[in-house]
Amino acid sequence: MRASTNSNDSARLARRDRKRTRRVQRTAAWGAIIMVGAAALGAPAVAQADEIPAPAPTSHKVPAPDLSGGVPQLFGGSTADETHPAPHGGPEAPLSFDQPFQADARDPDPDSAGSITGSLSYNDEVSPPALDGGLQAQAFLWNPSTSTWDLKATGQGPHYELDGLAAGDYLVRFSDTLGRDVRTEFYDDWLYSEDADLVPVTAGETTAGIDAELGKEYVWLTQPGGADRYEVAAKISHIAFDSNVPTLYIASGEKYPDALSAGPAAAHQSGALLLVTRDGIPTVTRDAITELAPQKIVVVGGTATISDAVYTQLAAVQPNIVRLAGADRYEVSRNVLSYAFCGGTEGDCAGTGVKKLFVATGANYPDALSAGPAAAHVDGAVLLVPGFADDVDSATRTLITRLGTEQTYVAGGPASVSTGISSTLYTLMGGNSERFTGADRFDVSANINSAIFQEQHSVIFIASGFVFADALSGGPAAAVYDAPLYLVQKECWPQSVLASAFSLHPIDFLLLGGPNTIGMGVSNLEYYCS
């Protein structure tokens, strides 16, 4: 078993960083990776990293500022004396979200029970406070019938003991119990549960020396970038999806509305989303299609959006292809939902339809962007409506009935989706309708995600609140990681977004778009928006 480590062992901390980054697949696709510290509320400190795969990139770790007296505008200015290797790519999967933890109070016969013991300590590399007594260890045993890690024992630091354990291999989790700025980890120095070294327990015996030294909470920011929206979409698909993807949705990179409903639909069908022009398939998109090797292609939009010539080229790659069109963006949206959630069949499909439906305006796009991954999280859909209308049109009413929808969420305030529409939805749902509003698109984004994503989520997607194309293909990719998508300004983090995002205790942020879309004020976590 691993012995306790020295509190000043920077080599161990660097090893932890390297272990986390072995999860990053396909190095060239990830682009620049930055590691920063994070405060309990989420206010981060900057740490710069060179672009990957440039040789020997480094990260400068700095402590997070204290936000108790107010919100500072500027972060940064390294106070660390040491530099550590920045995260770098490796052969394993890029990211994952943790298995759900479920408590189980059943104990084995005391005579046959085993135990795990160890010591817990804290080191923030700058000025370690006396946190050891507020740390805890938990042992989880895999439950194959529920495919969950079930909680079996909890022990308090600095010297813990996990008793009453049946023989088996345990996932051991270390965390802070008082809501302080301490990063949760798994034995042995792993940030993600699926990477953890399992701890064997033998009946009637003690497995000792399962120690941990926890550090300050920090996060990684990854910005794949891309020369344009088509390359951004291709890079995102490269990160999130393997070959032989079940379904590939193709949408216009020039006219955005059709893609807004397509994202959650693709997520429902475990599919990806790529962008094309009306009259051509960009080379990066063509290469991405070849790599994804889709089993089916769904073209979203009529010939005015994606030409017959492009459709023919796509059909040559995969003959199993269908086009979903309509007289306008709203009919296209309805047809996408009918196809993805009802199989395109006529009549009622409530058994396999959409229990939870997000309704957003088709006249503007930011509210629907954040709604997409939120809908995917609850296996729901995003339906576009003419938000300025006084009421829900008959075609939308008919579709909602067909889908068997039981809950609706209105994305945006009355200026986006009228009071008349929201009132009708409230009536149709028997009161099971909620509106997510806010002072601006960023508050709406924060409020949607705070309501829908309430447990820990290790991965978070970030997109521009003004340049929408980069975010369109991010929705299905976010669904792969069960991740929310937040909107930011080019050079600063809206305060509501930062607070909401860091309340989820993330490990990894994926920034959608290059530096012309998301600047260094965001990618370095340097600025709040004033």
Coordinates of C-alpha atoms in Angstrom, one line a residue:
M1 CA 0.0 0.0 0.0
R2 CA 1.1 3.6 -0.6
A3 CA 2.6 5.3 2.4
S4 CA 1.7 8.9 3.4
T5 CA 3.3 11.6 1.3
N6 CA 5.2 14.6 2.3
S7 CA 3.1 17.8 2.4
N8 CA 5.7 19.6 0.3
D9 CA 5.9 16.9 -2.3
S10 CA 5.4 18.9 -5.5
A11 CA 6.5 15.8 -7.5
R12 CA 3.4 14.0 -6.2
L13 CA 1.2 16.9 -7.3
A14 CA 2.7 16.9 -10.7
R15 CA 2.1 13.1 -10.9
R16 CA -1.6 13.7 -10.1
D17 CA -1.8 16.3 -12.9
R18 CA -0.2 13.8 -15.3
K19 CA -2.5 11.0 -14.2
R20 CA -5.6 13.2 -14.9
T21 CA -4.3 14.2 -18.3
R22 CA -3.8 10.6 -19.4
R23 CA -7.6 10.8 -19.9
V24 CA -7.1 13.3 -22.7
Q25 CA -7.5 11.5 -26.0
R26 CA -6.2 12.6 -29.3
T27 CA -3.8 15.3 -28.2
A28 CA -3.8 17.5 -31.3
A29 CA -7.6 17.8 -31.2
W30 CA -7.6 19.4 -27.8
G31 CA -5.5 22.5 -28.4
A32 CA -4.5 24.7 -25.5
I33 CA -5.1 23.4 -22.0
I34 CA -4.9 25.6 -18.9
M35 CA -4.9 24.6 -15.3
V36 CA -6.1 27.0 -12.6
G37 CA -7.1 27.1 -9.0
A38 CA -10.7 27.6 -7.9
A39 CA -12.3 29.1 -4.8
A40 CA -15.3 27.5 -3.1
L41 CA -17.6 29.9 -4.9
G42 CA -15.8 29.3 -8.1
A43 CA -13.6 32.3 -8.4
P44 CA -10.5 31.0 -10.1
A45 CA -6.9 32.0 -10.2
V46 CA -5.0 32.0 -13.5
A47 CA -2.4 29.5 -14.6
Q48 CA -1.0 29.8 -18.1
A49 CA -0.2 26.9 -20.4
D50 CA 1.4 26.8 -23.8
E51 CA -0.5 25.5 -26.7
I52 CA -0.4 21.7 -27.2
P53 CA 1.5 19.9 -28.6
A54 CA 4.2 22.4 -28.2
P55 CA 7.1 21.0 -26.2
A56 CA 7.2 21.2 -22.4
P57 CA 4.2 23.3 -21.6
T58 CA 3.9 24.5 -18.0
S59 CA 1.2 25.7 -15.6
H60 CA 1.7 28.4 -13.0
K61 CA -0.6 27.6 -10.1
V62 CA -1.8 30.4 -7.9
P63 CA -4.2 30.5 -4.9
A64 CA -7.8 31.6 -5.6
P65 CA -8.8 35.1 -4.3
D66 CA -11.0 35.5 -1.3
L67 CA -14.5 36.6 -2.5
S68 CA -16.1 37.0 0.9
G69 CA -15.7 40.8 0.8
G70 CA -17.0 41.3 -2.8
V71 CA -16.3 40.2 -6.3
P72 CA -13.0 41.2 -7.8
Q73 CA -12.9 42.0 -11.5
L74 CA -9.4 40.8 -12.2
F75 CA -7.7 37.5 -11.3
G76 CA -4.1 36.4 -12.1
G77 CA -0.6 37.4 -11.3
S78 CA 1.2 34.2 -10.3
T79 CA 2.5 34.0 -6.8
A80 CA 3.7 30.4 -7.1
D81 CA 7.5 29.8 -7.1
E82 CA 7.2 26.5 -8.9
T83 CA 6.0 25.5 -12.3
H84 CA 4.4 22.1 -13.0
P85 CA 3.9 20.2 -16.2
A86 CA 0.6 21.3 -17.9
P87 CA -1.9 18.6 -18.8
H88 CA -1.0 16.8 -21.9
G89 CA -2.7 14.3 -24.2
G90 CA -2.7 10.5 -23.9
P91 CA -4.2 7.4 -25.3
E92 CA -7.2 7.1 -23.0
A93 CA -10.7 8.5 -23.2
P94 CA -10.7 12.3 -22.8
L95 CA -13.3 12.9 -20.1
S96 CA -15.9 11.1 -18.1
F97 CA -18.5 11.9 -15.5
D98 CA -18.6 10.0 -12.1
Q99 CA -20.8 7.0 -11.4
P100 CA -23.7 8.0 -9.2
F101 CA -23.2 7.2 -5.5
Q102 CA -26.0 5.5 -3.7
A103 CA -26.1 4.7 0.1
D104 CA -26.6 1.1 1.2
A105 CA -26.7 0.4 4.9
R106 CA -26.5 -3.4 4.7
D107 CA -23.4 -4.8 6.6
P108 CA -21.8 -8.2 6.5
D109 CA -21.5 -10.6 9.5
P110 CA -19.2 -8.7 12.0
D111 CA -17.0 -11.8 12.3
S112 CA -16.3 -11.7 8.6
A113 CA -16.1 -8.0 8.1
G114 CA -13.0 -6.3 6.9
S115 CA -11.8 -2.7 7.1
I116 CA -9.8 0.1 5.4
T117 CA -7.7 2.6 7.4
G118 CA -5.5 5.5 6.5
S119 CA -4.6 9.1 7.1
L120 CA -5.9 12.3 5.5
S121 CA -4.1 15.6 5.2
Y122 CA -4.3 18.9 3.2
N123 CA -1.8 20.9 1.3
D124 CA -2.4 23.9 -0.8
E125 CA 1.3 24.5 -1.7
V126 CA 1.2 28.1 -0.3
S127 CA -0.1 28.3 3.3
P128 CA -1.7 25.0 4.5
P129 CA -4.5 25.7 7.0
A130 CA -5.5 23.2 9.6
L131 CA -8.1 21.4 7.5
D132 CA -7.2 17.8 8.3
G133 CA -10.1 17.3 10.8
G134 CA -12.7 18.3 8.2
L135 CA -11.7 15.6 5.7
Q136 CA -13.5 12.3 5.2
A137 CA -13.0 9.0 3.4
Q138 CA -15.8 6.9 1.9
A139 CA -15.8 3.3 0.7
F140 CA -18.1 2.3 -2.2
L141 CA -18.7 -1.2 -3.6
W142 CA -19.9 -1.8 -7.2
N143 CA -23.5 -3.0 -7.5
P144 CA -23.8 -4.9 -10.8
S145 CA -27.6 -5.0 -10.6
T146 CA -27.9 -1.2 -10.5
S147 CA -24.6 -0.3 -12.2
T148 CA -23.8 2.1 -9.3
W149 CA -21.1 2.4 -6.7
D150 CA -23.0 1.9 -3.4
L151 CA -21.8 3.7 -0.3
K152 CA -20.8 1.2 2.4
A153 CA -18.8 3.2 5.0
T154 CA -17.7 6.7 6.0
G155 CA -14.8 7.7 8.2
Q156 CA -13.5 11.1 9.4
G157 CA -9.9 12.4 9.2
P158 CA -7.2 13.0 10.0
H159 CA -7.0 9.2 10.8
Y160 CA -10.0 7.3 9.5
E161 CA -11.3 3.8 9.7
L162 CA -13.9 2.2 7.4
D163 CA -15.4 -0.8 9.2
G164 CA -18.0 -3.4 8.5
L165 CA -16.9 -4.1 4.9
A166 CA -17.6 -7.3 3.1
A167 CA -14.8 -8.8 1.0
G168 CA -14.4 -7.1 -2.3
D169 CA -12.7 -4.3 -4.2
Y170 CA -13.7 -0.8 -3.0
L171 CA -13.7 2.6 -4.6
V172 CA -12.3 5.0 -1.9
R173 CA -13.3 8.6 -2.2
F174 CA -11.7 11.5 -0.2
S175 CA -13.5 14.9 0.3
D176 CA -14.0 17.8 2.5
T177 CA -17.1 17.9 4.7
L178 CA -17.4 21.6 5.4
G179 CA -17.8 23.0 1.9
R180 CA -14.3 24.5 1.7
D181 CA -11.9 24.9 -1.2
V182 CA -10.7 21.3 -1.3
R183 CA -10.6 19.1 -4.4
T184 CA -12.4 15.7 -4.1
E185 CA -10.3 12.8 -5.3
F186 CA -10.2 9.0 -5.4
Y187 CA -7.5 6.6 -4.4
D188 CA -4.7 6.8 -5.6
D189 CA -4.6 10.5 -6.6
W190 CA -7.3 10.2 -9.2
L191 CA -9.8 12.9 -10.0
Y192 CA -12.3 10.7 -11.8
S193 CA -13.9 7.6 -10.2
E194 CA -13.5 5.4 -13.2
D195 CA -9.8 5.8 -13.1
A196 CA -9.4 5.0 -9.4
D197 CA -7.2 2.3 -8.1
L198 CA -9.6 -0.1 -6.3
V199 CA -8.7 -1.1 -2.7
P200 CA -9.0 -4.8 -2.0
V201 CA -10.6 -5.9 1.3
T202 CA -10.3 -9.5 2.7
A203 CA -12.8 -10.9 5.1
G204 CA -11.7 -10.3 8.7
E205 CA -8.6 -8.3 7.8
T206 CA -7.6 -4.6 7.7
T207 CA -6.2 -2.9 4.5
A208 CA -4.0 -0.2 6.0
G209 CA -2.1 2.7 4.5
I210 CA -4.8 4.0 2.2
D211 CA -3.7 7.6 2.6
A212 CA -4.5 10.8 0.8
E213 CA -3.2 14.4 0.7
L214 CA -5.9 16.6 -0.7
G215 CA -5.1 19.9 -2.3
K216 CA -6.7 23.2 -3.3
E217 CA -9.6 22.9 -5.8
Y218 CA -8.4 23.5 -9.4
V219 CA -9.8 23.0 -12.9
W220 CA -8.6 22.5 -16.4
L221 CA -9.8 24.6 -19.3
T222 CA -9.4 23.1 -22.8
Q223 CA -9.9 25.2 -26.0
P224 CA -9.7 23.1 -29.1
G225 CA -10.2 26.2 -31.3
G226 CA -10.6 26.0 -35.1
A227 CA -10.1 28.2 -38.1
D228 CA -13.9 28.5 -38.5
R229 CA -17.2 27.1 -37.3
Y230 CA -16.8 24.0 -39.5
E231 CA -13.5 23.1 -38.0
V232 CA -14.7 23.8 -34.5
A233 CA -17.6 21.4 -35.1
A234 CA -15.2 18.8 -36.5
K235 CA -12.8 19.0 -33.6
I236 CA -15.6 18.8 -31.0
S237 CA -17.0 15.6 -32.7
H238 CA -13.5 14.2 -32.8
I239 CA -13.2 14.7 -29.0
A240 CA -16.6 13.3 -28.1
F241 CA -17.4 10.6 -30.5
D242 CA -15.9 7.3 -31.7
S243 CA -16.3 5.8 -35.1
N244 CA -19.5 4.1 -36.2
V245 CA -21.7 6.8 -34.6
P246 CA -25.4 5.7 -34.8
T247 CA -26.7 8.9 -36.2
L248 CA -25.0 12.0 -37.7
Y249 CA -27.1 15.2 -38.0
I250 CA -26.0 17.6 -40.7
A251 CA -27.1 21.2 -40.3
S252 CA -26.3 24.6 -42.0
G253 CA -23.4 26.6 -40.7
E254 CA -24.9 29.6 -42.3
K255 CA -28.5 29.5 -41.1
Y256 CA -28.6 28.4 -37.4
P257 CA -32.3 27.8 -36.4
D258 CA -32.5 24.3 -37.8
A259 CA -29.6 23.1 -35.7
L260 CA -31.1 24.3 -32.5
S261 CA -33.6 21.4 -32.3
A262 CA -31.2 19.0 -34.1
G263 CA -28.7 19.1 -31.2
P264 CA -31.0 17.5 -28.6
A265 CA -32.4 15.2 -31.2
A266 CA -29.0 14.0 -32.1
A267 CA -28.2 13.5 -28.4
H268 CA -31.3 11.4 -27.9
Q269 CA -30.1 9.2 -30.8
S270 CA -26.5 9.1 -29.4
G271 CA -25.5 11.0 -32.5
A272 CA -23.2 13.9 -33.5
L273 CA -23.8 17.1 -35.3
L274 CA -21.7 18.6 -38.1
L275 CA -22.1 21.8 -40.2
V276 CA -22.0 22.4 -44.0
T277 CA -22.6 25.3 -46.3
R278 CA -25.6 25.4 -48.6
D279 CA -23.6 24.4 -51.6
G280 CA -20.7 22.5 -50.3
I281 CA -19.1 20.2 -47.7
P282 CA -16.0 21.8 -46.1
T283 CA -12.9 19.5 -46.2
V284 CA -12.8 19.4 -42.4
T285 CA -16.4 18.3 -42.3
R286 CA -15.8 15.7 -45.0
D287 CA -12.9 14.3 -43.0
A288 CA -14.9 14.2 -39.8
I289 CA -17.7 12.3 -41.5
T290 CA -15.2 9.8 -42.7
E291 CA -13.9 9.4 -39.2
L292 CA -17.3 9.1 -37.6
A293 CA -18.5 6.6 -40.2
P294 CA -22.2 7.2 -39.3
Q295 CA -24.7 4.4 -39.6
K296 CA -27.3 7.0 -40.7
I297 CA -27.2 10.7 -41.8
V298 CA -30.0 13.1 -41.1
V299 CA -30.0 16.3 -43.1
V300 CA -31.9 19.1 -41.3
G301 CA -33.4 21.8 -43.5
G302 CA -34.8 22.2 -47.0
T303 CA -33.0 22.8 -50.2
A304 CA -32.8 26.6 -49.5
T305 CA -30.6 25.7 -46.5
I306 CA -28.7 22.6 -47.7
S307 CA -28.8 22.0 -51.5
D308 CA -29.7 18.8 -53.3
A309 CA -26.1 18.7 -54.5
V310 CA -24.8 18.5 -50.9
Y311 CA -27.4 15.9 -50.1
T312 CA -26.3 13.8 -53.0
Q313 CA -22.7 13.9 -51.9
L314 CA -23.7 12.9 -48.4
A315 CA -25.8 10.0 -49.8
A316 CA -22.7 8.8 -51.6
V317 CA -21.0 8.4 -48.2
Q318 CA -23.9 6.9 -46.4
P319 CA -27.0 5.8 -48.5
N320 CA -29.0 5.5 -45.3
I321 CA -29.9 9.1 -45.3
V322 CA -33.0 11.3 -44.7
R323 CA -33.9 14.9 -45.0
L324 CA -36.1 16.7 -42.5
A325 CA -37.5 19.9 -44.0
G326 CA -40.4 22.2 -43.6
A327 CA -42.0 25.5 -44.7
D328 CA -40.2 27.4 -42.0
R329 CA -37.9 26.9 -39.0
Y330 CA -40.8 26.1 -36.8
E331 CA -42.1 23.2 -39.0
V332 CA -38.5 22.0 -39.3
S333 CA -38.3 21.9 -35.6
R334 CA -41.5 20.0 -35.2
N335 CA -40.4 17.5 -37.9
V336 CA -37.1 17.0 -36.2
L337 CA -38.8 16.1 -32.9
S338 CA -41.4 13.9 -34.7
Y339 CA -38.6 12.0 -36.4
A340 CA -36.2 11.6 -33.5
F341 CA -38.7 10.9 -30.7
C342 CA -41.6 9.4 -32.6
G343 CA -39.7 7.7 -35.4
G344 CA -41.5 9.9 -37.9
T345 CA -44.6 7.7 -37.5
E346 CA -48.1 9.1 -37.5
G347 CA -50.4 9.1 -34.4
D348 CA -49.6 9.1 -30.7
C349 CA -46.1 8.2 -29.6
A350 CA -46.4 9.2 -25.9
G351 CA -44.8 5.9 -24.8
T352 CA -41.5 6.9 -26.5
G353 CA -42.0 10.6 -26.9
V354 CA -40.8 13.6 -24.9
K355 CA -41.8 13.8 -21.3
K356 CA -39.9 17.0 -20.7
L357 CA -39.9 19.7 -23.4
F358 CA -38.0 22.9 -23.6
V359 CA -39.7 25.7 -25.6
A360 CA -37.6 28.5 -27.0
T361 CA -37.9 31.3 -29.5
G362 CA -36.8 30.6 -33.1
A363 CA -36.3 34.4 -33.6
N364 CA -33.1 34.5 -31.5
Y365 CA -30.8 31.8 -30.5
P366 CA -28.9 32.1 -27.2
D367 CA -31.7 30.7 -24.9
A368 CA -32.0 27.6 -27.0
L369 CA -28.3 27.0 -26.9
S370 CA -28.2 26.4 -23.1
A371 CA -31.5 24.6 -23.3
G372 CA -30.1 21.9 -25.6
P373 CA -27.7 20.1 -23.2
A374 CA -30.2 20.6 -20.4
A375 CA -32.9 18.9 -22.4
A376 CA -30.5 16.1 -23.2
H377 CA -29.8 15.7 -19.5
V378 CA -33.5 14.8 -18.9
D379 CA -33.8 13.0 -22.3
G380 CA -36.0 15.8 -23.5
A381 CA -36.1 18.0 -26.6
V382 CA -36.0 21.7 -27.7
L383 CA -39.0 22.9 -29.7
L384 CA -38.8 26.3 -31.5
V385 CA -41.9 28.6 -31.5
P386 CA -42.5 32.1 -32.8
G387 CA -41.9 33.7 -29.4
F388 CA -43.6 36.9 -30.4
A389 CA -47.0 35.1 -31.0
D390 CA -49.8 35.6 -28.6
D391 CA -50.5 31.9 -28.3
V392 CA -49.3 28.3 -29.1
D393 CA -50.3 27.5 -32.7
S394 CA -52.4 24.4 -33.4
A395 CA -49.5 22.4 -35.0
T396 CA -47.4 22.8 -31.9
R397 CA -50.3 21.8 -29.7
T398 CA -50.9 18.7 -31.8
L399 CA -47.2 17.7 -31.5
I400 CA -47.1 18.2 -27.8
T401 CA -50.1 15.9 -27.4
R402 CA -48.5 13.3 -29.7
L403 CA -45.3 13.4 -27.7
G404 CA -47.0 12.8 -24.4
T405 CA -45.3 15.8 -22.9
E406 CA -45.8 16.1 -19.1
Q407 CA -43.5 19.0 -18.3
T408 CA -42.6 22.1 -20.3
Y409 CA -39.8 24.6 -19.6
V410 CA -39.8 28.0 -21.3
A411 CA -36.3 29.2 -22.1
G412 CA -36.2 33.0 -21.8
G413 CA -38.3 35.9 -20.5
P414 CA -41.4 37.4 -22.0
A415 CA -39.4 39.3 -24.5
S416 CA -38.3 36.0 -25.9
V417 CA -41.4 33.8 -25.4
S418 CA -44.6 35.7 -24.9
T419 CA -46.7 35.5 -21.8
G420 CA -49.6 34.2 -23.9
I421 CA -47.5 31.2 -25.0
S422 CA -46.3 30.4 -21.5
S423 CA -49.8 30.7 -20.1
T424 CA -51.1 28.2 -22.6
L425 CA -48.3 25.8 -21.9
Y426 CA -49.1 26.1 -18.2
T427 CA -52.7 25.2 -18.9
L428 CA -51.8 22.3 -21.2
M429 CA -49.4 20.8 -18.7
G430 CA -51.8 21.2 -15.8
G431 CA -49.5 23.6 -14.1
N432 CA -46.3 21.6 -14.8
S433 CA -44.6 24.4 -16.7
E434 CA -41.7 26.6 -15.6
R435 CA -40.1 29.6 -17.1
F436 CA -36.3 30.3 -16.9
T437 CA -35.7 34.0 -17.2
G438 CA -33.1 36.5 -16.2
A439 CA -31.7 40.0 -16.8
D440 CA -29.9 38.8 -20.0
R441 CA -29.0 35.7 -22.0
F442 CA -26.2 34.8 -19.5
D443 CA -28.5 34.8 -16.5
V444 CA -31.0 32.7 -18.5
S445 CA -28.1 30.3 -19.2
A446 CA -27.1 30.1 -15.5
N447 CA -30.7 29.7 -14.3
I448 CA -31.5 26.9 -16.7
N449 CA -28.4 25.0 -15.7
S450 CA -28.8 25.6 -12.0
A451 CA -32.3 24.2 -12.1
I452 CA -31.5 21.1 -14.3
F453 CA -28.0 20.2 -13.2
Q454 CA -28.1 20.0 -9.5
E455 CA -25.5 17.3 -8.6
Q456 CA -21.8 17.4 -9.3
H457 CA -20.8 17.5 -12.9
S458 CA -17.2 17.1 -13.7
V459 CA -17.3 18.4 -17.2
I460 CA -18.8 21.8 -18.3
F461 CA -19.0 23.2 -21.8
I462 CA -18.6 27.0 -22.4
A463 CA -19.7 28.8 -25.5
S464 CA -20.0 32.4 -26.7
G465 CA -23.3 34.2 -26.0
F466 CA -22.9 36.2 -29.2
V467 CA -21.3 33.8 -31.8
F468 CA -23.7 30.9 -32.0
A469 CA -22.3 28.7 -34.7
D470 CA -19.5 27.3 -32.5
A471 CA -22.0 26.2 -29.9
L472 CA -24.4 24.4 -32.2
S473 CA -22.4 21.2 -32.5
G474 CA -21.4 21.4 -28.8
G475 CA -24.8 20.2 -27.6
P476 CA -24.6 16.6 -28.7
A477 CA -21.0 16.5 -27.5
A478 CA -22.0 17.9 -24.1
A479 CA -24.6 15.2 -23.9
V480 CA -21.9 12.5 -24.2
Y481 CA -20.5 13.8 -20.9
D482 CA -23.9 14.7 -19.4
A483 CA -22.5 18.2 -19.2
P484 CA -24.2 21.6 -19.1
L485 CA -23.4 24.4 -21.6
Y486 CA -23.0 27.9 -20.3
L487 CA -22.8 31.1 -22.3
V488 CA -20.1 33.8 -21.7
Q489 CA -19.0 37.1 -23.1
K490 CA -15.8 37.2 -25.2
E491 CA -13.4 38.5 -22.6
C492 CA -15.2 37.9 -19.3
W493 CA -17.3 35.5 -17.2
P494 CA -20.8 36.7 -16.2
Q495 CA -21.0 36.5 -12.5
S496 CA -24.2 34.3 -12.5
V497 CA -22.6 31.9 -14.9
L498 CA -19.4 31.6 -12.9
A499 CA -21.2 31.0 -9.6
S500 CA -23.6 28.4 -11.2
A501 CA -20.8 26.6 -13.0
F502 CA -18.5 26.3 -10.0
S503 CA -21.4 25.2 -7.8
L504 CA -21.2 21.9 -9.8
H505 CA -17.6 21.4 -8.6
P506 CA -16.2 20.8 -12.2
I507 CA -12.9 19.4 -13.1
D508 CA -12.8 20.1 -16.8
F509 CA -14.1 23.0 -19.0
L510 CA -14.3 22.6 -22.7
L511 CA -14.4 26.0 -24.5
L512 CA -16.2 26.0 -27.9
G513 CA -14.5 28.3 -30.4
G514 CA -11.2 30.0 -31.0
P515 CA -9.7 33.1 -29.4
N516 CA -11.7 35.4 -31.7
T517 CA -14.8 33.9 -30.1
I518 CA -13.7 33.2 -26.6
G519 CA -10.7 35.4 -25.5
M520 CA -8.1 35.1 -22.9
G521 CA -10.1 36.8 -20.3
V522 CA -12.3 33.7 -20.3
S523 CA -9.9 31.0 -21.2
N524 CA -7.5 32.1 -18.5
L525 CA -10.3 32.7 -16.0
E526 CA -9.1 36.2 -15.5
Y527 CA -12.1 38.5 -15.6
Y528 CA -15.6 38.8 -14.2
C529 CA -17.9 40.9 -16.3
S530 CA -18.4 44.3 -14.6

